[in-house]
């Protein structure tokens, strides 16, 4: 029977579509730890971790369809050309970054990153920008903040909103045919001198550190140009890479969906078989209880439970279990009612086998194929309910789930701001996962469900 | 089972579930509710002492007076008892059923009352307006569409209807709502993104404004639910169409159309009513979230906000009223099954 089930699944088109989607999702979950850093999972809700990303940037492939927006650039010391020279006791470390500017729009912001070790005499940092029109702007010239301890590394970042940069750029007004006062530094730096548009070409940005003693050293230097487009899925208001959230959400969703459905179906199976097999009074009272559970309003009670007991993922799975076994119990019971009158069951009973043995050895094995179908059918509901709970703001706060990404999007008014890349991908993943399990379950059910087959034959 | 007995039986079941839900709610949130009430009493006493004419010799006397007052008043409200005390539980269940829930900490009505009962009752009509309108529309569209495709089993229409139903089943309705906002509010500027009307309730144009703001949530609710209704209708109709008496009618020369719309639909009525009713009752939870997405000023939005602020009295009250609405929906479904089924009536 199990073999027939598998063959039937792989012979039908919806079955194959479902299996391929699940295969893809499993593959995604399996490779996730290897393609993205694992700490992005634990630090999903930590804004510091994502600080180097652009804010609310669209997916980068949108550049193929509209004006070419500036794509995010994040460079560290490995991307820089490092030149060290010393003259007269002063050592100069020069980190030179090259940017090929081809976009139609300006960057959102600029960050100059550095970390250095130094003692009593702080080094001086000078930032020069050599533009394609061969003008060189010195945008920053200042000493680093004083430090007391030579052994600690001092790290900081200079933002383009820095007052020094604004003042430094005002000196270059004479280069421009129009007024640059009031323009943001990142706009002035990348502007054509004749008209207020982007000057395309190669820019060389150097961070030059003047070190005045031997034990001072530059540990790292970097450059970040905040883009309007980033990655495959883009970023949200908290600068998180949404692609990472989508990928991490996959194993979590599969785990929740499968755990809830497997356990709820097992509970429903046992409950239904016992009720159907015992019949009479037992059946009557067990079905009463079933009816009561059926009529409980799921969402309000789920809300209450997670408010009172907490929001860990295992608790949520437990809560979902309470409200998801009744459907299976009802179907299984009606089948078990018929099964108990089958001759082999009666024969087993006459031979003096215990009820427990009859149930587990003779009745449940008959129901297994149907059980597999029910498990697959129950997954979408579990995933949808968990997503709904997360969406209300009652999901496990330590995990990046699709529902929570959508919750954040809703809190930030992403829909009315038109930030579609924050909304479409997570919802599509929920729908895709649900759809896949539904297709598989439906196909299996068509093969295994005796109630359904009877209808078909009629 | 006769009609009267069925009614009695269903009502009994309904009240049983209602009490079960209430007890669960009160047991779960009782202790938190107690804590909040104690805090409220404390604030009240301190306020009275600060504004009153009582004079104290020193701060110690003042403190002991305050503590005495708090204890006294807690005893009167039964707060000194354990929150799981049976008599107290019953007392509390009764107070929930009469909406005697005190004051909300964060919310007020349009007219400034912070009484939980007033706040909730102000929101209920708006939710019912949206939900019942959508339900009726989805019902009508679903029944006609389902009957139409049942008559053309296996056609392009039939297949696309099934696919649509599967999709609307596996997509979260609140996600569709967000997409609708992007399309109709952000990109096309046809409807407002926030469904809370801007004019005040006393304004003469308020009703029009309300309806205009209701359009987008309404359309969304209809879109996410009519596919499922049509699918259920089609499923039962096709089963009936394969029955012998339908074949007999066909040989008698009754037109296909008449068989479909009058004979088959009437016979499929009871199971359709049950299945559709249960599906709608289940979608009520989704409708609650939908309100939060659209900012429609009903119970769902209040629920969403109350959870965000952890306003326990409001949460308890809303749980009760949603349970009542949910159970009434199921009850009506059950009764309509009994009424539609000729076998029950004949008895």
PDB file of N, CA and C in Angstrom, chain B residues 65-100:
ATOM      1  N   UNK B  65      -2.342  54.180  56.588  1.00  0.00           N
ATOM      2  CA  UNK B  65      -3.719  54.471  56.183  1.00  0.00           C
ATOM      3  C   UNK B  65      -3.957  53.989  54.748  1.00  0.00           C
ATOM      4  N   UNK B  66      -2.997  54.304  53.875  1.00  0.00           N
ATOM      5  CA  UNK B  66      -3.128  53.895  52.464  1.00  0.00           C
ATOM      6  C   UNK B  66      -3.216  52.374  52.360  1.00  0.00           C
ATOM      7  N   UNK B  67      -2.318  51.695  53.089  1.00  0.00           N
ATOM      8  CA  UNK B  67      -2.313  50.231  53.012  1.00  0.00           C
ATOM      9  C   UNK B  67      -3.618  49.647  53.530  1.00  0.00           C
ATOM     10  N   UNK B  68      -4.125  50.233  54.617  1.00  0.00           N
ATOM     11  CA  UNK B  68      -5.405  49.774  55.153  1.00  0.00           C
ATOM     12  C   UNK B  68      -6.516  49.902  54.130  1.00  0.00           C
ATOM     13  N   UNK B  69      -6.554  51.090  53.524  1.00  0.00           N
ATOM     14  CA  UNK B  69      -7.592  51.348  52.525  1.00  0.00           C
ATOM     15  C   UNK B  69      -7.509  50.343  51.374  1.00  0.00           C
ATOM     16  N   UNK B  70      -6.258  50.109  50.909  1.00  0.00           N
ATOM     17  CA  UNK B  70      -6.082  49.185  49.782  1.00  0.00           C
ATOM     18  C   UNK B  70      -6.587  47.800  50.168  1.00  0.00           C
ATOM     19  N   UNK B  71      -6.227  47.365  51.399  1.00  0.00           N
ATOM     20  CA  UNK B  71      -6.650  46.044  51.834  1.00  0.00           C
ATOM     21  C   UNK B  71      -8.167  45.932  51.931  1.00  0.00           C
ATOM     22  N   UNK B  72      -8.738  46.996  52.486  1.00  0.00           N
ATOM     23  CA  UNK B  72     -10.190  47.023  52.664  1.00  0.00           C
ATOM     24  C   UNK B  72     -10.901  46.893  51.322  1.00  0.00           C
ATOM     25  N   UNK B  73     -10.458  47.719  50.389  1.00  0.00           N
ATOM     26  CA  UNK B  73     -11.132  47.727  49.083  1.00  0.00           C
ATOM     27  C   UNK B  73     -10.858  46.456  48.288  1.00  0.00           C
ATOM     28  N   UNK B  74      -9.641  45.909  48.478  1.00  0.00           N
ATOM     29  CA  UNK B  74      -9.341  44.647  47.792  1.00  0.00           C
ATOM     30  C   UNK B  74     -10.273  43.558  48.296  1.00  0.00           C
ATOM     31  N   UNK B  75     -10.540  43.589  49.615  1.00  0.00           N
ATOM     32  CA  UNK B  75     -11.395  42.574  50.203  1.00  0.00           C
ATOM     33  C   UNK B  75     -12.807  42.686  49.642  1.00  0.00           C
ATOM     34  N   UNK B  76     -13.262  43.947  49.517  1.00  0.00           N
ATOM     35  CA  UNK B  76     -14.608  44.158  48.978  1.00  0.00           C
ATOM     36  C   UNK B  76     -14.696  43.599  47.555  1.00  0.00           C
ATOM     37  N   UNK B  77     -13.663  43.842  46.740  1.00  0.00           N
ATOM     38  CA  UNK B  77     -13.703  43.344  45.355  1.00  0.00           C
ATOM     39  C   UNK B  77     -13.248  41.904  45.274  1.00  0.00           C
ATOM     40  N   UNK B  78     -12.938  41.284  46.403  1.00  0.00           N
ATOM     41  CA  UNK B  78     -12.558  39.871  46.380  1.00  0.00           C
ATOM     42  C   UNK B  78     -11.160  39.639  45.858  1.00  0.00           C
ATOM     43  N   UNK B  79     -10.322  40.652  45.929  1.00  0.00           N
ATOM     44  CA  UNK B  79      -8.979  40.497  45.364  1.00  0.00           C
ATOM     45  C   UNK B  79      -8.026  39.773  46.306  1.00  0.00           C
ATOM     46  N   UNK B  80      -8.435  39.657  47.599  1.00  0.00           N
ATOM     47  CA  UNK B  80      -7.522  38.994  48.531  1.00  0.00           C
ATOM     48  C   UNK B  80      -7.523  37.484  48.346  1.00  0.00           C
ATOM     49  N   UNK B  81      -8.574  36.998  47.675  1.00  0.00           N
ATOM     50  CA  UNK B  81      -8.626  35.550  47.462  1.00  0.00           C
ATOM     51  C   UNK B  81      -7.706  35.134  46.329  1.00  0.00           C
ATOM     52  N   UNK B  82      -7.375  33.852  46.363  1.00  0.00           N
ATOM     53  CA  UNK B  82      -6.575  33.275  45.291  1.00  0.00           C
ATOM     54  C   UNK B  82      -7.360  33.390  43.979  1.00  0.00           C
ATOM     55  N   UNK B  83      -6.657  33.664  42.881  1.00  0.00           N
ATOM     56  CA  UNK B  83      -7.375  33.902  41.631  1.00  0.00           C
ATOM     57  C   UNK B  83      -8.013  32.630  41.081  1.00  0.00           C
ATOM     58  N   UNK B  84      -7.655  31.446  41.622  1.00  0.00           N
ATOM     59  CA  UNK B  84      -8.264  30.213  41.134  1.00  0.00           C
ATOM     60  C   UNK B  84      -9.356  29.697  42.067  1.00  0.00           C
ATOM     61  N   UNK B  85      -9.666  30.487  43.084  1.00  0.00           N
ATOM     62  CA  UNK B  85     -10.748  30.146  44.008  1.00  0.00           C
ATOM     63  C   UNK B  85     -12.065  29.959  43.245  1.00  0.00           C
ATOM     64  N   UNK B  86     -12.754  28.794  43.432  1.00  0.00           N
ATOM     65  CA  UNK B  86     -13.932  28.495  42.605  1.00  0.00           C
ATOM     66  C   UNK B  86     -15.024  29.570  42.669  1.00  0.00           C
ATOM     67  N   UNK B  87     -15.328  30.020  43.879  1.00  0.00           N
ATOM     68  CA  UNK B  87     -16.425  30.997  43.975  1.00  0.00           C
ATOM     69  C   UNK B  87     -16.029  32.267  43.245  1.00  0.00           C
ATOM     70  N   UNK B  88     -14.744  32.578  43.318  1.00  0.00           N
ATOM     71  CA  UNK B  88     -14.276  33.771  42.645  1.00  0.00           C
ATOM     72  C   UNK B  88     -14.317  33.611  41.132  1.00  0.00           C
ATOM     73  N   UNK B  89     -13.965  32.397  40.680  1.00  0.00           N
ATOM     74  CA  UNK B  89     -13.998  32.128  39.246  1.00  0.00           C
ATOM     75  C   UNK B  89     -15.411  32.346  38.704  1.00  0.00           C
ATOM     76  N   UNK B  90     -16.384  31.797  39.435  1.00  0.00           N
ATOM     77  CA  UNK B  90     -17.768  31.935  38.983  1.00  0.00           C
ATOM     78  C   UNK B  90     -18.172  33.403  38.976  1.00  0.00           C
ATOM     79  N   UNK B  91     -17.796  34.095  40.040  1.00  0.00           N
ATOM     80  CA  UNK B  91     -18.082  35.519  40.133  1.00  0.00           C
ATOM     81  C   UNK B  91     -17.511  36.260  38.918  1.00  0.00           C
ATOM     82  N   UNK B  92     -16.272  35.894  38.611  1.00  0.00           N
ATOM     83  CA  UNK B  92     -15.605  36.587  37.501  1.00  0.00           C
ATOM     84  C   UNK B  92     -16.265  36.260  36.157  1.00  0.00           C
ATOM     85  N   UNK B  93     -16.612  34.971  35.968  1.00  0.00           N
ATOM     86  CA  UNK B  93     -17.268  34.581  34.717  1.00  0.00           C
ATOM     87  C   UNK B  93     -18.541  35.399  34.539  1.00  0.00           C
ATOM     88  N   UNK B  94     -19.287  35.554  35.645  1.00  0.00           N
ATOM     89  CA  UNK B  94     -20.519  36.345  35.548  1.00  0.00           C
ATOM     90  C   UNK B  94     -20.195  37.789  35.190  1.00  0.00           C
ATOM     91  N   UNK B  95     -19.143  38.322  35.796  1.00  0.00           N
ATOM     92  CA  UNK B  95     -18.825  39.721  35.499  1.00  0.00           C
ATOM     93  C   UNK B  95     -18.354  39.877  34.061  1.00  0.00           C
ATOM     94  N   UNK B  96     -17.695  38.849  33.520  1.00  0.00           N
ATOM     95  CA  UNK B  96     -17.311  38.929  32.105  1.00  0.00           C
ATOM     96  C   UNK B  96     -18.561  38.888  31.231  1.00  0.00           C
ATOM     97  N   UNK B  97     -19.514  37.998  31.591  1.00  0.00           N
ATOM     98  CA  UNK B  97     -20.711  37.858  30.757  1.00  0.00           C
ATOM     99  C   UNK B  97     -21.552  39.122  30.766  1.00  0.00           C
ATOM    100  N   UNK B  98     -21.474  39.900  31.831  1.00  0.00           N
ATOM    101  CA  UNK B  98     -22.219  41.161  31.864  1.00  0.00           C
ATOM    102  C   UNK B  98     -21.320  42.333  31.451  1.00  0.00           C
ATOM    103  N   UNK B  99     -20.130  41.999  30.952  1.00  0.00           N
ATOM    104  CA  UNK B  99     -19.167  43.016  30.511  1.00  0.00           C
ATOM    105  C   UNK B  99     -18.812  44.000  31.608  1.00  0.00           C
ATOM    106  N   UNK B 100     -18.845  43.527  32.840  1.00  0.00           N
ATOM    107  CA  UNK B 100     -18.468  44.384  33.949  1.00  0.00           C
ATOM    108  C   UNK B 100     -16.960  44.255  34.124  1.00  0.00           C
TER     109      UNK B 100
END
